[in-house]
PDB file of C-alpha atoms and ligand atoms in Angstrom:
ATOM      1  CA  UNK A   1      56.056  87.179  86.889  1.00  0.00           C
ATOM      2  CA  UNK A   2      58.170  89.973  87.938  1.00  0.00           C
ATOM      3  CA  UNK A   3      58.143  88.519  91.818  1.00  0.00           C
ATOM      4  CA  UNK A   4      58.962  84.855  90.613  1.00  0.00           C
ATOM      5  CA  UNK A   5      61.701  86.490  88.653  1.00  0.00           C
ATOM      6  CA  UNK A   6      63.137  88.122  91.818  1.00  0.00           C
ATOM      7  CA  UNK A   7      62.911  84.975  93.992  1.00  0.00           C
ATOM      8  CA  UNK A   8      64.412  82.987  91.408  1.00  0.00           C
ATOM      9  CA  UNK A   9      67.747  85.242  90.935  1.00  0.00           C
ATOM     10  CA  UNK A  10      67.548  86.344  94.740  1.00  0.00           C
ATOM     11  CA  UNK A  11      68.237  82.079  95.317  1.00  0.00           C
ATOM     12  CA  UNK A  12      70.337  82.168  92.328  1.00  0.00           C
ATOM     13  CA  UNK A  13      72.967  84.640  94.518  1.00  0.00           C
ATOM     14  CA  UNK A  14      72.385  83.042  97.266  1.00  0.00           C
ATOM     15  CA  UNK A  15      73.140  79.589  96.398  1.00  0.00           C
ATOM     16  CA  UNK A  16      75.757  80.436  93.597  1.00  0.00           C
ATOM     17  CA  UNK A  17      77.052  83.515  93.292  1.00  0.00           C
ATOM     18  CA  UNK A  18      78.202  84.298  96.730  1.00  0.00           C
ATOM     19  CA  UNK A  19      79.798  81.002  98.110  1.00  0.00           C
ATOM     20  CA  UNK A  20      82.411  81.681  94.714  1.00  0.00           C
ATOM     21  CA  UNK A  21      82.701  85.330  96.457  1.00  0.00           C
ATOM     22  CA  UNK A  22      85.950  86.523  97.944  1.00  0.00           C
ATOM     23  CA  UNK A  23      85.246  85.188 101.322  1.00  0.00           C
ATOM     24  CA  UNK A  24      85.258  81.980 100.581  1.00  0.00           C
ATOM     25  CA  UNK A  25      87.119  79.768 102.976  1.00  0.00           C
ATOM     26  CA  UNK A  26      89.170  76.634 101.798  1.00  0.00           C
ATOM     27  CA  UNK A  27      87.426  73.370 102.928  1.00  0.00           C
ATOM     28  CA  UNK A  28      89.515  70.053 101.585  1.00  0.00           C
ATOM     29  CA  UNK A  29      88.087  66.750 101.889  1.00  0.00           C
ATOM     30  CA  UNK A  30      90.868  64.364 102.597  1.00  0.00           C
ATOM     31  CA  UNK A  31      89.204  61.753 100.915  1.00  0.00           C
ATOM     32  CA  UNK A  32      89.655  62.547  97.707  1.00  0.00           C
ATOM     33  CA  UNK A  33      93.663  63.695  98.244  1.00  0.00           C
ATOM     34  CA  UNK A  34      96.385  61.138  98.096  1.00  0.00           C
ATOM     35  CA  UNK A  35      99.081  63.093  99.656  1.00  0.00           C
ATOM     36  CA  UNK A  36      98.848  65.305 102.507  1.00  0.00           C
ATOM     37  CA  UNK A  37      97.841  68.867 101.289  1.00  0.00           C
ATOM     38  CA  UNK A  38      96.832  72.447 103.071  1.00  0.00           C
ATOM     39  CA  UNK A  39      95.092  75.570 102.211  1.00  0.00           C
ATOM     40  CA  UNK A  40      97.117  78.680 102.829  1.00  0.00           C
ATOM     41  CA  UNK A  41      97.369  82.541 101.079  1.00  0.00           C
ATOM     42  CA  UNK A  42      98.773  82.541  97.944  1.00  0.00           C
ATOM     43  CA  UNK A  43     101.324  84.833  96.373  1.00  0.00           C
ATOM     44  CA  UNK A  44      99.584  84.299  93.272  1.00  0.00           C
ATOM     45  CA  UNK A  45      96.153  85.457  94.094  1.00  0.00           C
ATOM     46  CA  UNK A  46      94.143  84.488  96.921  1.00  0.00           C
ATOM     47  CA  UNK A  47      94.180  81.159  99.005  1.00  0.00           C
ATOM     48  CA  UNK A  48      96.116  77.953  97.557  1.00  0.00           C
ATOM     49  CA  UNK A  49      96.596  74.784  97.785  1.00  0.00           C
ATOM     50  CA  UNK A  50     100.369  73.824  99.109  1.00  0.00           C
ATOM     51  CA  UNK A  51     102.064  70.306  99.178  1.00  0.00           C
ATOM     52  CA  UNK A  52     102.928  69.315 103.392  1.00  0.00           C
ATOM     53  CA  UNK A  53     104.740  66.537 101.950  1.00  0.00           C
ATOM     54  CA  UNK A  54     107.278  65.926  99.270  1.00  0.00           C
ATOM     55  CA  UNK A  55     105.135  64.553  96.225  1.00  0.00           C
ATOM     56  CA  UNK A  56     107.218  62.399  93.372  1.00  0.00           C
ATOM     57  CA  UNK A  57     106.742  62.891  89.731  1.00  0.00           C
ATOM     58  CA  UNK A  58     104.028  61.134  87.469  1.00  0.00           C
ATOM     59  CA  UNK A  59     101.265  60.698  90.863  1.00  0.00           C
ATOM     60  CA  UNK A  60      97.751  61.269  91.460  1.00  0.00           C
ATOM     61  CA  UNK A  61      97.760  64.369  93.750  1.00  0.00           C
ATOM     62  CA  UNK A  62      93.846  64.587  94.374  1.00  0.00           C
ATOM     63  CA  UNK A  63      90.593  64.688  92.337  1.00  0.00           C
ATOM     64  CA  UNK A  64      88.686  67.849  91.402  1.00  0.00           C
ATOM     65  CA  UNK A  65      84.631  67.381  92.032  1.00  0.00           C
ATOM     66  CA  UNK A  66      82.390  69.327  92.026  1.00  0.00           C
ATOM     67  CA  UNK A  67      78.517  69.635  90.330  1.00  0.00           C
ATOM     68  CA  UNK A  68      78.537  69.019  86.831  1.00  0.00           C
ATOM     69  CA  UNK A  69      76.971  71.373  84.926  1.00  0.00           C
ATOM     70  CA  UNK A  70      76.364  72.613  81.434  1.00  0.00           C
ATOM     71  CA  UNK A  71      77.482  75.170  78.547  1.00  0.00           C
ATOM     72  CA  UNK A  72      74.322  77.693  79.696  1.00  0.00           C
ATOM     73  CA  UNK A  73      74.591  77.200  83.596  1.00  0.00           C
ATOM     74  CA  UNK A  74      78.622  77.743  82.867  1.00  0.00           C
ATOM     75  CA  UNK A  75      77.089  81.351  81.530  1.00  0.00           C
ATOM     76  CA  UNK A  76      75.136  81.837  83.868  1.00  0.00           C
ATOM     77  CA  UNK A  77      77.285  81.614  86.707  1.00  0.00           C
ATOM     78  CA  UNK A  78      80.583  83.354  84.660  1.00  0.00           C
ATOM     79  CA  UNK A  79      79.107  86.200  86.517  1.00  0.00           C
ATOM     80  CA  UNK A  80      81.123  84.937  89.336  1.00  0.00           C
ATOM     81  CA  UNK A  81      84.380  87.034  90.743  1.00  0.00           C
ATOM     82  CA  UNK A  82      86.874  83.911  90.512  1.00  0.00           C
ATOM     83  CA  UNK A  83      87.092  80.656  88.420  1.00  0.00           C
ATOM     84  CA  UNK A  84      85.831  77.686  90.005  1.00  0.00           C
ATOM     85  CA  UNK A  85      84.681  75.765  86.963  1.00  0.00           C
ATOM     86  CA  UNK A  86      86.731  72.839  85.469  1.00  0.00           C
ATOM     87  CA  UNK A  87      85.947  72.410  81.622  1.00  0.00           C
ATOM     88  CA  UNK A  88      85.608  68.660  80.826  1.00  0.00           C
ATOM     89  CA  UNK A  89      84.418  68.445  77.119  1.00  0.00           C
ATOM     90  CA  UNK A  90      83.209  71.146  75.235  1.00  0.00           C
ATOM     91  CA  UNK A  91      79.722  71.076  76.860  1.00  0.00           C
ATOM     92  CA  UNK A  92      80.217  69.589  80.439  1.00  0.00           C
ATOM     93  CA  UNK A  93      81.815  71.478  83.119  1.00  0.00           C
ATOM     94  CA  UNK A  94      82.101  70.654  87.166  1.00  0.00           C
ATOM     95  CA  UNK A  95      81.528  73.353  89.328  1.00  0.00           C
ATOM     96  CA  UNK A  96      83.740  73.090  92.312  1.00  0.00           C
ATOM     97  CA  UNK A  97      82.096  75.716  94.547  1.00  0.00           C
ATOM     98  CA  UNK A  98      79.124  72.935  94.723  1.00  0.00           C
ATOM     99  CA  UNK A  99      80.739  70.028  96.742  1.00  0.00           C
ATOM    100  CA  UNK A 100      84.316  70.463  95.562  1.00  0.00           C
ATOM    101  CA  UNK A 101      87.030  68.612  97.060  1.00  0.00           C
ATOM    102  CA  UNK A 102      89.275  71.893  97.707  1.00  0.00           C
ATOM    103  CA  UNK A 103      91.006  71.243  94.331  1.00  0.00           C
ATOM    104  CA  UNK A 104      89.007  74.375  92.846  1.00  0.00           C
ATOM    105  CA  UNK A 105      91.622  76.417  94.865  1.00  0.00           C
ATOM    106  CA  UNK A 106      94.633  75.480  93.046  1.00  0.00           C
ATOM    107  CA  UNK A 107      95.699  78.638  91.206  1.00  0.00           C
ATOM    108  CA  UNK A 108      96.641  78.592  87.643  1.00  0.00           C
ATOM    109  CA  UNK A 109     100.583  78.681  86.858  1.00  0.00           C
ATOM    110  CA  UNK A 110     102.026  79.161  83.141  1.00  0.00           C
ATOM    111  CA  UNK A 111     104.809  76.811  84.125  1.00  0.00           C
ATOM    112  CA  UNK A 112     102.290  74.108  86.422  1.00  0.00           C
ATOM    113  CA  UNK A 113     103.916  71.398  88.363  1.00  0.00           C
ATOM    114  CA  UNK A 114     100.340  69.388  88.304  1.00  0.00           C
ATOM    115  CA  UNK A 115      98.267  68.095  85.029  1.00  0.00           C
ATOM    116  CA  UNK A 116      94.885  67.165  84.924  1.00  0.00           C
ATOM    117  CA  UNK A 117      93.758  63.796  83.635  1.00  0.00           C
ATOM    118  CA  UNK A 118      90.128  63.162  82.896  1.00  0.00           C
ATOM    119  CA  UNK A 119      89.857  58.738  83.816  1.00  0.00           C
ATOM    120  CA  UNK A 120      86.234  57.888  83.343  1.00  0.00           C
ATOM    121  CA  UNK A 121      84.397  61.329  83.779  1.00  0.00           C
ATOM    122  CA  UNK A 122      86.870  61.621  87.251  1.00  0.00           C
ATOM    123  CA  UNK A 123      89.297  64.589  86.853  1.00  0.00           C
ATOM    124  CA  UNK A 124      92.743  63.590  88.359  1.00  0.00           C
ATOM    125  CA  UNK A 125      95.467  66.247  88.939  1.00  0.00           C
ATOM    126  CA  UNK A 126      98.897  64.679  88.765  1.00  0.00           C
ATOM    127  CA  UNK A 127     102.130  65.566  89.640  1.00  0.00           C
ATOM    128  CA  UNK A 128     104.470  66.328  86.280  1.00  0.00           C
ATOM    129  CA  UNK A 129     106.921  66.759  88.194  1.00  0.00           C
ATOM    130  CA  UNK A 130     108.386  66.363  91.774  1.00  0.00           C
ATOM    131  CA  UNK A 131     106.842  68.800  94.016  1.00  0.00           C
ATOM    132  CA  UNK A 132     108.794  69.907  97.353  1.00  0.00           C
ATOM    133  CA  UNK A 133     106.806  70.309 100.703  1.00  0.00           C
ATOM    134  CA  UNK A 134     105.552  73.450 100.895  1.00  0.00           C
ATOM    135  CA  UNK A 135     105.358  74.052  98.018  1.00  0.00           C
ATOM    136  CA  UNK A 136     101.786  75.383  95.703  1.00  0.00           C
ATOM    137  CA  UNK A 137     100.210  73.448  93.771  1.00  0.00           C
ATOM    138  CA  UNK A 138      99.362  74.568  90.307  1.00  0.00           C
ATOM    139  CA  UNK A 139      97.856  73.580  86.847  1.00  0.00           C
ATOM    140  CA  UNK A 140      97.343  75.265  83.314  1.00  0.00           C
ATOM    141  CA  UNK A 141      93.644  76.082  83.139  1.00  0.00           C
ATOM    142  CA  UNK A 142      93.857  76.369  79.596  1.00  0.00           C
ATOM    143  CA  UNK A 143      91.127  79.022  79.795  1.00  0.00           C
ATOM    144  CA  UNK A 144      89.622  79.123  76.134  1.00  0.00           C
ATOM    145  CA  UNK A 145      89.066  82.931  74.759  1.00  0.00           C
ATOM    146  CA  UNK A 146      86.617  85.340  76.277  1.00  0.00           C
ATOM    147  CA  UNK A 147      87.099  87.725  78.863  1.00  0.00           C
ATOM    148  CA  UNK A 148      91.213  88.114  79.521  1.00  0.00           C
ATOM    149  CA  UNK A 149      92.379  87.276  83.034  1.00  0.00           C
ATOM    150  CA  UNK A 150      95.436  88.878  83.759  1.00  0.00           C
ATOM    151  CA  UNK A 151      98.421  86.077  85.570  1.00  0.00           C
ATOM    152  CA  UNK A 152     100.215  86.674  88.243  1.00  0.00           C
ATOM    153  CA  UNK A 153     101.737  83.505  88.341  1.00  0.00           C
ATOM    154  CA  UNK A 154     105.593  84.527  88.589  1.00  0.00           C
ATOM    155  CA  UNK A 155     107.102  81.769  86.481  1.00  0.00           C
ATOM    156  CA  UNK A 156     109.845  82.957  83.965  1.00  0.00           C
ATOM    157  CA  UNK A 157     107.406  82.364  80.884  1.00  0.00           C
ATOM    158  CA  UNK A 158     104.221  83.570  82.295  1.00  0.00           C
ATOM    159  CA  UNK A 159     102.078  84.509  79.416  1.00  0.00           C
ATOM    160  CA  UNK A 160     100.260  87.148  81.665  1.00  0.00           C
ATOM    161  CA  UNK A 161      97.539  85.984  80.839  1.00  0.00           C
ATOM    162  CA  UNK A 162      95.536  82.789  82.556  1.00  0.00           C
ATOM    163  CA  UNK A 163      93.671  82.537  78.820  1.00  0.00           C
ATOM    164  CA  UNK A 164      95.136  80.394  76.528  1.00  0.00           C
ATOM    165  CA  UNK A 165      96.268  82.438  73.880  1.00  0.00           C
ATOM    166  CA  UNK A 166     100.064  80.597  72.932  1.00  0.00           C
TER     167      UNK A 166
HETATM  168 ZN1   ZN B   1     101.418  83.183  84.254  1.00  0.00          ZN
END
């Protein structure tokens, strides 16, 4: 029982916990972006995505995919360094280290220039705003409570923290 155990969490690392680890490498799939969009370092934290065109308010900027997964595999895998899960209802989640688009790099921002719209189960992030080239891309992840994550975000009315606690 003990062994099974041990092969079980060993894949468990393998497969889930270390692609979400801080070597993780940016991969975007064009298909699912409608403007043209890179992966660079962020000054917030880590890599982000950044706009390599100019992007006009009220668009579809790409799609966020990823596995879909539930409240107790969420747990499970909160274990993870980083935040790479997208909350869409109270008991479904998409995991974007699993076939994600590249959107589960976006950093969160306390004053975002992007939205996400959920259209038919698809999550849409959208421009609420007009966003210059070269500029990052951000959203509000509208973390609920549990463990505080400090933000680094910059904007003038950062909360500090990426939790949603306003
Ligand atoms: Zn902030």
């Amino acid at each position: 029982m003990a062994m099974r155990r041990n092969r079980e969490l060993t894949a468990f690392v393998r497969e889930v916990v270390l692609p979400a680890g801080p070597d993780r490498k940016p991969v975007l799939d064009p298909a699912r972006m409608l403007f043209r969009l890179h992966a660079s370092r962020s000054r917030i934290h880590g890599w982000g995505l950044f706009a390599e065109e100019r992007i006009p308010k009220g668009r579809r900027v790409l799609e966020y995919t990823g596995e879909r997964i539930g409240e107790r595999e969420a747990e499970r895998r909160s274990v993870r360094p980083s935040v790479y899960l997208f909350r869409v209802s109270p008991v479904r989640l998409v995991d974007g280290v699993i076939g994600g688009s590249g959107a589960e790099f976006i950093n969160h921002s306390c004053d975002p220039n992007l939205t996400a719209r959920i259209t038919t189960g698809r999550i849409w992030l959208k421009s609420l705003r007009a966003i210059a080239e070269g500029e990052e891309l951000t959203y509000d992840y509208r973390l609920s409570t549990g463990v505080m994550l400090p933000c680094r975000c910059g904007a003038a009315n950062c909360s500090r923290y990426l939790n949603r606690i306003r």
